[in-house]
PDB file of C-alpha atoms in Angstrom:
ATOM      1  CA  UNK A 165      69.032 -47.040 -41.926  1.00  0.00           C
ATOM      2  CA  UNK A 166      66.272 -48.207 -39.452  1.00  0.00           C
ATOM      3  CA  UNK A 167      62.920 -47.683 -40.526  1.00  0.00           C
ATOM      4  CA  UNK A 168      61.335 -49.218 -37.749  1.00  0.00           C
ATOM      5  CA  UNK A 169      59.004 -46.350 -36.018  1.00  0.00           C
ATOM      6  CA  UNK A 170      59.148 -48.175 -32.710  1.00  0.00           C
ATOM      7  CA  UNK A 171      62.448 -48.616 -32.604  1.00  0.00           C
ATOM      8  CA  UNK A 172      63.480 -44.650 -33.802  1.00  0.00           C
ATOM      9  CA  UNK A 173      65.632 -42.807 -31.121  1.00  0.00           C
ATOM     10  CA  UNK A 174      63.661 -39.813 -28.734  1.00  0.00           C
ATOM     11  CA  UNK A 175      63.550 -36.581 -30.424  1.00  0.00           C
ATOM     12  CA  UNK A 176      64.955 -34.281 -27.948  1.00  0.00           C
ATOM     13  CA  UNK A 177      65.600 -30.883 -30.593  1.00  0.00           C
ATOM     14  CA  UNK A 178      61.433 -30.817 -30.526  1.00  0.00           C
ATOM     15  CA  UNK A 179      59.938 -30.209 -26.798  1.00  0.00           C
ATOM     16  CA  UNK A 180      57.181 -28.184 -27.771  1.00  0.00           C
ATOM     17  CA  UNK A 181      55.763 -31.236 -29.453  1.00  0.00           C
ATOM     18  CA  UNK A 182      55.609 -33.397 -25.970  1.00  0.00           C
ATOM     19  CA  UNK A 183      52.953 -30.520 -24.195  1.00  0.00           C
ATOM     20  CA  UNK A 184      51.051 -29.442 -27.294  1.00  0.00           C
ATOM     21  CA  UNK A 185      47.568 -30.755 -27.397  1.00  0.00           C
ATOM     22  CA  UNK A 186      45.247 -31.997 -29.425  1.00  0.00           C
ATOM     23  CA  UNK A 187      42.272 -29.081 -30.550  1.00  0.00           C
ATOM     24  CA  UNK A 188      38.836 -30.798 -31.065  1.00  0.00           C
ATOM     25  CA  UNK A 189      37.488 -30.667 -34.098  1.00  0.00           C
ATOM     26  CA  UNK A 190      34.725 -27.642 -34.539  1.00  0.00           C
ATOM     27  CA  UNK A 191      31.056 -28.393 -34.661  1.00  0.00           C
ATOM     28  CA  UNK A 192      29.900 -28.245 -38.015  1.00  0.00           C
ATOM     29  CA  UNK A 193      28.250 -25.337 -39.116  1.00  0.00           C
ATOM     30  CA  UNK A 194      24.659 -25.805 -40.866  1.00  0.00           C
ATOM     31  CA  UNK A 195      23.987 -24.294 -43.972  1.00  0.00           C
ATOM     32  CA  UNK A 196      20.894 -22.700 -43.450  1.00  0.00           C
ATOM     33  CA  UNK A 197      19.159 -20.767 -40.594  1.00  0.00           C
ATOM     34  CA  UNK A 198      16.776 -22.612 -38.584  1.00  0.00           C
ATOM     35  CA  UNK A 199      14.644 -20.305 -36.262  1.00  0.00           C
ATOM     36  CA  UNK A 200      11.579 -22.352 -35.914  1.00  0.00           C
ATOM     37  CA  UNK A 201      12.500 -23.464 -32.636  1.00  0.00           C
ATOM     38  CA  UNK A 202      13.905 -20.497 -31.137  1.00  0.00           C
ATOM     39  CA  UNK A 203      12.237 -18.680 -28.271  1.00  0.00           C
ATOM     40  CA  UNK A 204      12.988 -14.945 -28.088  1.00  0.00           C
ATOM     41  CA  UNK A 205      12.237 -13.840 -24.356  1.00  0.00           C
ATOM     42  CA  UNK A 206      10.186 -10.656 -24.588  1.00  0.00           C
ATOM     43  CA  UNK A 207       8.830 -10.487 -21.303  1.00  0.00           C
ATOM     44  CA  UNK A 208       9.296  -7.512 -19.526  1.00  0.00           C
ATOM     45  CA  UNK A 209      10.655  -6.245 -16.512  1.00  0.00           C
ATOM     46  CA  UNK A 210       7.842  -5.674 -13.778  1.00  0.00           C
ATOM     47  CA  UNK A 211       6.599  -2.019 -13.888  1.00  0.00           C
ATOM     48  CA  UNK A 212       5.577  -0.133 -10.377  1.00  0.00           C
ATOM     49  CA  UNK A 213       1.358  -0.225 -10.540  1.00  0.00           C
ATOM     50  CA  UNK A 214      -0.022   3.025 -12.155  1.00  0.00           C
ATOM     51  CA  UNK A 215      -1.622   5.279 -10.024  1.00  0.00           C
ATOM     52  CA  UNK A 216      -5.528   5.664 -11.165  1.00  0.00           C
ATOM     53  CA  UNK A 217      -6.448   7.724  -8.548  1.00  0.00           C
ATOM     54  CA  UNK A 218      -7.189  11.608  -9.279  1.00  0.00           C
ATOM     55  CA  UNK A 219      -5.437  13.863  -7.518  1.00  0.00           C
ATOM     56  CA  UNK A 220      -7.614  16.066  -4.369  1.00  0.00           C
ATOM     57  CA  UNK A 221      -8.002  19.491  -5.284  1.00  0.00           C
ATOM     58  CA  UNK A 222      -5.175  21.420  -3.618  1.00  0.00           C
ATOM     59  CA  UNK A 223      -7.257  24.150  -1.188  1.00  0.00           C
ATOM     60  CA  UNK A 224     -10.231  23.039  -2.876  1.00  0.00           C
ATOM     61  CA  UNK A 225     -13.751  20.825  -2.423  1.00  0.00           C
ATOM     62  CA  UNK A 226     -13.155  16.999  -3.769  1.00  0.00           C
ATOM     63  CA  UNK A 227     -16.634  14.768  -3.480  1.00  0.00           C
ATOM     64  CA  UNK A 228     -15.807  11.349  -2.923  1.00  0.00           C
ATOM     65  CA  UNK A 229     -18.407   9.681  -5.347  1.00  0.00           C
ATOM     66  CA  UNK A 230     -19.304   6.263  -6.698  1.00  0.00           C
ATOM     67  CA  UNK A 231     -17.858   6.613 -10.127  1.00  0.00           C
ATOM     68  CA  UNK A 232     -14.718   8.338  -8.440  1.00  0.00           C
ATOM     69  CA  UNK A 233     -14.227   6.632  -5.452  1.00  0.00           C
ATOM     70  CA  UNK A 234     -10.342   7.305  -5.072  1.00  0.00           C
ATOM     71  CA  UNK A 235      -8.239  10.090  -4.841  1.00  0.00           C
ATOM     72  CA  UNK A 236      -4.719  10.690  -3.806  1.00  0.00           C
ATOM     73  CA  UNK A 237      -3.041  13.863  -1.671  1.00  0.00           C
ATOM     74  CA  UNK A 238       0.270  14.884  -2.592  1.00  0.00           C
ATOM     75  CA  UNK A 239       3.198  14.568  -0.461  1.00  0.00           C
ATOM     76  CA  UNK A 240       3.161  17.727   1.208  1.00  0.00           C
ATOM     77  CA  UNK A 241      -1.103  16.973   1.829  1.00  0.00           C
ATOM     78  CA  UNK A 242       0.150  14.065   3.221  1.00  0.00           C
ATOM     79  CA  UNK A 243       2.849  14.819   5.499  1.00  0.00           C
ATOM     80  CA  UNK A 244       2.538  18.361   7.021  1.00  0.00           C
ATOM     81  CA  UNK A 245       0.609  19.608  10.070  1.00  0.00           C
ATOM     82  CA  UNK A 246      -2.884  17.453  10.796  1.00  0.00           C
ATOM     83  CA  UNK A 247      -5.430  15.069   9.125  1.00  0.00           C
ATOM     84  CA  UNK A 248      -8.704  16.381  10.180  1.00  0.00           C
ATOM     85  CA  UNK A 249     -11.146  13.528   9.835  1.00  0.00           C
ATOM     86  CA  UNK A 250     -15.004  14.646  10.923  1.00  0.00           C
ATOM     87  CA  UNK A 251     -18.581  13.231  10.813  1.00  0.00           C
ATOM     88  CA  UNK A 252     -21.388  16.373  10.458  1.00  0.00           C
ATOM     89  CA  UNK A 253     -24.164  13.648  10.717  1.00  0.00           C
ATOM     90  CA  UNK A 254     -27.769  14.640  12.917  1.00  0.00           C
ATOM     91  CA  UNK A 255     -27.340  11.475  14.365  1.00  0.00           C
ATOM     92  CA  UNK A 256     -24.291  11.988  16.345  1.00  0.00           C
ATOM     93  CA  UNK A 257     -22.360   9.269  14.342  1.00  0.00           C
ATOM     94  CA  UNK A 258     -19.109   8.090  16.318  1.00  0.00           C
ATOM     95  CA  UNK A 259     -16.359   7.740  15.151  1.00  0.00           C
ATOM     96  CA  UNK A 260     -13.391   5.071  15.332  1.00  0.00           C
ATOM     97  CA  UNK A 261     -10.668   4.061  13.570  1.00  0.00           C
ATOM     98  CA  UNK A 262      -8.443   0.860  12.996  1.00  0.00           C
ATOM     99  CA  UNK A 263      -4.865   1.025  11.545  1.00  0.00           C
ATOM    100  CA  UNK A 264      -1.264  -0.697  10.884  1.00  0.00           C
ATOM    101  CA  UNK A 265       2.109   0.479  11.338  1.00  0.00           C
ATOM    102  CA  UNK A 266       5.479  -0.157   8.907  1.00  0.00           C
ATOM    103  CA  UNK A 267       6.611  -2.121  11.860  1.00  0.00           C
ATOM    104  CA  UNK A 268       4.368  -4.236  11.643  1.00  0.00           C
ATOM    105  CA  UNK A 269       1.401  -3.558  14.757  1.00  0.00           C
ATOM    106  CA  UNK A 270      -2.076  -2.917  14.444  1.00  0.00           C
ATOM    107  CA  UNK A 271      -4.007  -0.811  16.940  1.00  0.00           C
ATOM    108  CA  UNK A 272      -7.311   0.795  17.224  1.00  0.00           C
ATOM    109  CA  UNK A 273      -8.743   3.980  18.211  1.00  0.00           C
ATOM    110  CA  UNK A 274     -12.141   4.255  19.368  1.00  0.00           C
ATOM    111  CA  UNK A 275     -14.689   7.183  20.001  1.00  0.00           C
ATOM    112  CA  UNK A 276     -14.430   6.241  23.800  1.00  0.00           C
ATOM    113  CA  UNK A 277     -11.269   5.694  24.376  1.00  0.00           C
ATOM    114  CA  UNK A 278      -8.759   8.388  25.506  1.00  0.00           C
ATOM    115  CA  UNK A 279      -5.529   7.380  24.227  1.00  0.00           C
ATOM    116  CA  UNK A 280      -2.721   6.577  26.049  1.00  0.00           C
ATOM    117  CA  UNK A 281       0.152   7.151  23.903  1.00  0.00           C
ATOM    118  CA  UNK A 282       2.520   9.977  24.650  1.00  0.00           C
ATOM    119  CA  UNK A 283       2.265  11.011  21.111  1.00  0.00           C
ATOM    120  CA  UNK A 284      -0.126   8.390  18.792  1.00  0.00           C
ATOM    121  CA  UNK A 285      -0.463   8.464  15.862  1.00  0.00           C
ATOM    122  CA  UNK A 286      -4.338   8.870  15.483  1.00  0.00           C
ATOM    123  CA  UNK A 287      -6.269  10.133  18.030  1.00  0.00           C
ATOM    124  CA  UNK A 288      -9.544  10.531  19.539  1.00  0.00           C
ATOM    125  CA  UNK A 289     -11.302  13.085  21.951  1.00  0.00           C
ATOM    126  CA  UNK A 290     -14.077  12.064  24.228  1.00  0.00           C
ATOM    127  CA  UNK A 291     -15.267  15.430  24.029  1.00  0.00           C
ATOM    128  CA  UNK A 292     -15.677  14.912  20.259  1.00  0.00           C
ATOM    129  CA  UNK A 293     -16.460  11.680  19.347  1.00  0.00           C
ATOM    130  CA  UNK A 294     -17.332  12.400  15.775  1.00  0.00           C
ATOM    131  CA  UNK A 295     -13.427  13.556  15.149  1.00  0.00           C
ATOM    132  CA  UNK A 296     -10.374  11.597  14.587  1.00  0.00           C
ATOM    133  CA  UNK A 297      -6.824  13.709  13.968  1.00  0.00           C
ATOM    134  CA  UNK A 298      -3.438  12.054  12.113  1.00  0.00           C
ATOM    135  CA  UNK A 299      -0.282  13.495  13.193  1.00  0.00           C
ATOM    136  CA  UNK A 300       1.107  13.737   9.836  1.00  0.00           C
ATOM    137  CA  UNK A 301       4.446  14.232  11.479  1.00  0.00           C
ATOM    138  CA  UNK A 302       4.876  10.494  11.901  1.00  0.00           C
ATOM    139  CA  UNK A 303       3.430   9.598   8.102  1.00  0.00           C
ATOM    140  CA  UNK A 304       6.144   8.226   7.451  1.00  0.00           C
ATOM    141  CA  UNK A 305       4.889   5.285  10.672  1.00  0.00           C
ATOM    142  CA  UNK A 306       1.582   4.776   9.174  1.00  0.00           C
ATOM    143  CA  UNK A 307       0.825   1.699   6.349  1.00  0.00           C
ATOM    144  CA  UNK A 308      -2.935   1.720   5.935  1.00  0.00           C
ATOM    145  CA  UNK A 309      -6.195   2.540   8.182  1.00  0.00           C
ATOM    146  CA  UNK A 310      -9.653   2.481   7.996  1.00  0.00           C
ATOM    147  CA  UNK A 311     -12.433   5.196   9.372  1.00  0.00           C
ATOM    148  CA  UNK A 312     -15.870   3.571  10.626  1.00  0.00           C
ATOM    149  CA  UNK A 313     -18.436   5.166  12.833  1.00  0.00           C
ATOM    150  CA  UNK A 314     -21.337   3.808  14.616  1.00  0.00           C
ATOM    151  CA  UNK A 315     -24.483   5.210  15.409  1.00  0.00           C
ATOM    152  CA  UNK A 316     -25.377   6.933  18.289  1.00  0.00           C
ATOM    153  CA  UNK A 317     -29.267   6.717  17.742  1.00  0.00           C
ATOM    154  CA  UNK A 318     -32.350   6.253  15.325  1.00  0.00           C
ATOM    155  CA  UNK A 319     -31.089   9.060  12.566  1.00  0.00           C
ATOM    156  CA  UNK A 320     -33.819  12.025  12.055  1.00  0.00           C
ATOM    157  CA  UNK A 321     -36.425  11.747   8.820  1.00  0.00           C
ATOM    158  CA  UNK A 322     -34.350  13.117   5.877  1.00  0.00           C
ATOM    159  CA  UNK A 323     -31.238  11.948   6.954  1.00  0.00           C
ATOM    160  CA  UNK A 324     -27.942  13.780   5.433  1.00  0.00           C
ATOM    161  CA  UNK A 325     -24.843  13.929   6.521  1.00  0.00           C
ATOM    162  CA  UNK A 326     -21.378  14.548   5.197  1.00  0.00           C
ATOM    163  CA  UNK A 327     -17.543  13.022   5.999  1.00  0.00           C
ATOM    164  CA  UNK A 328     -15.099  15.340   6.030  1.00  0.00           C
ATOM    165  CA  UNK A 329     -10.998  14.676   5.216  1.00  0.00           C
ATOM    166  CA  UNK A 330      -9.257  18.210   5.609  1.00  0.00           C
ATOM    167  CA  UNK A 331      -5.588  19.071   5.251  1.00  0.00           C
ATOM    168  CA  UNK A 332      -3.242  21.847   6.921  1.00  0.00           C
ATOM    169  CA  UNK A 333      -3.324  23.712   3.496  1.00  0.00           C
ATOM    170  CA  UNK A 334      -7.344  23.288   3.421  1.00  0.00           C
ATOM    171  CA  UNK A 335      -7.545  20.871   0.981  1.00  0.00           C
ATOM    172  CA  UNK A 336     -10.938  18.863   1.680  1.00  0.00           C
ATOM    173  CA  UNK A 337     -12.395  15.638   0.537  1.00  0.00           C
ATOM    174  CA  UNK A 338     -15.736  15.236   0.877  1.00  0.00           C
ATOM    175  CA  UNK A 339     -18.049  11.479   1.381  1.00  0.00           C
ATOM    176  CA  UNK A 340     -22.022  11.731   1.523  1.00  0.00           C
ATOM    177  CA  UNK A 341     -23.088   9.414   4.578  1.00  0.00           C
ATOM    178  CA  UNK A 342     -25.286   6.935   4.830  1.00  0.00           C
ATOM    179  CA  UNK A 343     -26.533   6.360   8.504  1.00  0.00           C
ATOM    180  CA  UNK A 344     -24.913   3.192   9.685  1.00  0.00           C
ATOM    181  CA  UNK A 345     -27.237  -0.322  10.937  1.00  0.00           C
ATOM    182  CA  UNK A 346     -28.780   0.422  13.895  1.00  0.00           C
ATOM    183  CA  UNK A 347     -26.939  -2.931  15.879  1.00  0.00           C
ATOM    184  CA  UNK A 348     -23.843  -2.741  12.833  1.00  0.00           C
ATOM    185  CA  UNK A 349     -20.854  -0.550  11.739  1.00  0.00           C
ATOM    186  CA  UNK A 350     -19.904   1.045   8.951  1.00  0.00           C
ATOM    187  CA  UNK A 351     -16.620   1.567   7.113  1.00  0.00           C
ATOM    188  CA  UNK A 352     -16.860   4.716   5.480  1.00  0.00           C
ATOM    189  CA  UNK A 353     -13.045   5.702   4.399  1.00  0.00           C
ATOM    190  CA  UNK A 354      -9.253   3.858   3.944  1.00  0.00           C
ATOM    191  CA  UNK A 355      -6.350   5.282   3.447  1.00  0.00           C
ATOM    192  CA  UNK A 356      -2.853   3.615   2.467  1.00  0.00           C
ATOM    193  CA  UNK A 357       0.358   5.149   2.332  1.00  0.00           C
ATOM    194  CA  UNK A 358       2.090   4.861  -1.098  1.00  0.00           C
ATOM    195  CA  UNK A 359       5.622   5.850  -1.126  1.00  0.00           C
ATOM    196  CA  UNK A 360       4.685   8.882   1.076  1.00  0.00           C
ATOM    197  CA  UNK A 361       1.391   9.917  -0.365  1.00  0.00           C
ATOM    198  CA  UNK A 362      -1.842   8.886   1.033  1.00  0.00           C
ATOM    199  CA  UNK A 363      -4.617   7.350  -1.022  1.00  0.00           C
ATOM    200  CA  UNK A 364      -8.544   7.783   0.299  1.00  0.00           C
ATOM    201  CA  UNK A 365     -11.030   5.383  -0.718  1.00  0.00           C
ATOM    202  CA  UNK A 366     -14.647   5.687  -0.102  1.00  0.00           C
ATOM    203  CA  UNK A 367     -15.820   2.225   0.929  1.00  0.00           C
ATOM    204  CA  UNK A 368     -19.581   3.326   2.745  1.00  0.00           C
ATOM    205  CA  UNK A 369     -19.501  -0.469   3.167  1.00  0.00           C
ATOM    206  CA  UNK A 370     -22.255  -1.535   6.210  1.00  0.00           C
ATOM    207  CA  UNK A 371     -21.629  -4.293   8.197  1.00  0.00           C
ATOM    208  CA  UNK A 372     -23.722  -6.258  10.782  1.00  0.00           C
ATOM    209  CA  UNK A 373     -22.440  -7.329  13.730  1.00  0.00           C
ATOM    210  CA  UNK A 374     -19.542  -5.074  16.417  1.00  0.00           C
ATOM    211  CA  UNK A 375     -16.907  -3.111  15.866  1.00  0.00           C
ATOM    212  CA  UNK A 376     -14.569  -6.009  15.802  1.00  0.00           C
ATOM    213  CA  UNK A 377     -16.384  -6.813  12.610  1.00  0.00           C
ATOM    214  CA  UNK A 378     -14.973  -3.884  10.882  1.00  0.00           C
ATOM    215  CA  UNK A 379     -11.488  -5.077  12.014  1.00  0.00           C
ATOM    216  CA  UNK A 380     -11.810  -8.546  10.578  1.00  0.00           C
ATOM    217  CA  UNK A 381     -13.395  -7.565   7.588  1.00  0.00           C
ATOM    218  CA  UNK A 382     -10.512  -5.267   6.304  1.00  0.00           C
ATOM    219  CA  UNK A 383      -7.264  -8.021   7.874  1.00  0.00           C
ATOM    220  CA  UNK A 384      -6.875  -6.185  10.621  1.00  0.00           C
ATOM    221  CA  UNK A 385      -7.356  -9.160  13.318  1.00  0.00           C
ATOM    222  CA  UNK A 386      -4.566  -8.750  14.843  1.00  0.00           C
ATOM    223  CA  UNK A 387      -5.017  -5.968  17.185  1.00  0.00           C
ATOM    224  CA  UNK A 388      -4.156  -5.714  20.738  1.00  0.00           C
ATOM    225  CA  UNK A 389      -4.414  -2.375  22.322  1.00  0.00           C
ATOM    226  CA  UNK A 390      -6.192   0.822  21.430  1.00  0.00           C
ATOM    227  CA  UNK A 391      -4.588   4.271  20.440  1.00  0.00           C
TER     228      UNK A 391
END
């Protein structure tokens, strides 16, 4: 009987054994619970901003005040007919406007200008230079803008005057004016276009210095044509 190992004859009734392979031994197991170093991720996932803003009175009166600054229109204030935005200031404030696109552009629209786009998106009238008009039509075109008027003279003793936002469905927002510097510009109004519903903003912010001032002041330095 040979009972040398090395010299034993090839086991050829067993062929499983010559692939089967080795399993590595399982991690051992502690016996108690150790969660002093585990970090549970809570954080959550980002949330869309919450609208503050109060909604304008639909076919009503909103004042645009100091302790409510903001409101928002609703989609169909936003998107139907015509934007009305007027000045009924003693002084004959003028009015002009600077805004930016989805695509991308910035123009401007200015109390003397007469627009040259077939159909823009703000526009001005010479013969009313306290008036600017948004087709609401193309909404859908316009990011963000900014209403400022200059003066057109020394405003009267007393001075009061009144901006004016008005809807297609008579919906009206309402800012108190303050008579711009006499060599400045002031921003009274912006307006940005969240997901289809535009948000007002009194600023009344004065500013020394040219129209271009305005435009710098709020980003919007790149603009290269009017209307």
């Amino acid at each position: 009987m040979n009972t040398d190992p090395h010299g034993a004859p090839a086991r050829t009734d067993l062929p499983f054994l010559r692939r089967r392979t080795r399993r590595a031994p399982a991690a051992p197991v502690p016996s108690t619970l150790d969660l002093s170093a585990t970090t549970i991720d809570t954080v959550e996932p980002p949330r869309r901003p919450a609208r503050v803003a109060g909604r304008a009175r639909s076919g009503g009166r909103t004042v645009l005040a100091p302790d409510a600054p903001t409101v928002t229109l609703t989609r169909l204030q936003s998107g139907i007919g015509v934007l009305r935005i007027a000045a009924n200031a003693p002084d004959l404030l003028r009015l002009g406007c600077a805004y930016a696109l989805a695509d991308g552009s910035n123009a401007a629209v200015r109390h003397d200008d007469a627009t040259s786009a077939r159909a823009p998106v703000v526009a001005a009238d010479r013969r009313r230079p306290d008036l600017l008009t948004v087709d609401l039509r193309q909404s859908r075109k316009l990011k963000r803008m900014i209403v400022y008027g200059v003066a057109a003279g020394d405003p009267p003793p007393g001075h009061e005057g009144v901006l004016t936002v008005t809807t297609w469905g008579g919906t009206r927002l309402e800012l108190p004016l303050e008579p711009p510097p006499p060599l400045g510009v002031t921003v009274y109004l912006s307006i940005y276009n969240i997901d289809g519903e535009f948000v007002v903003r009194a600023e009344s912010d004065p500013l020394d210095g040219p129209v271009r001032a305005a435009w710098q002041a709020y980003g919007f330095d790149r603009i290269t044509a009017a209307g």
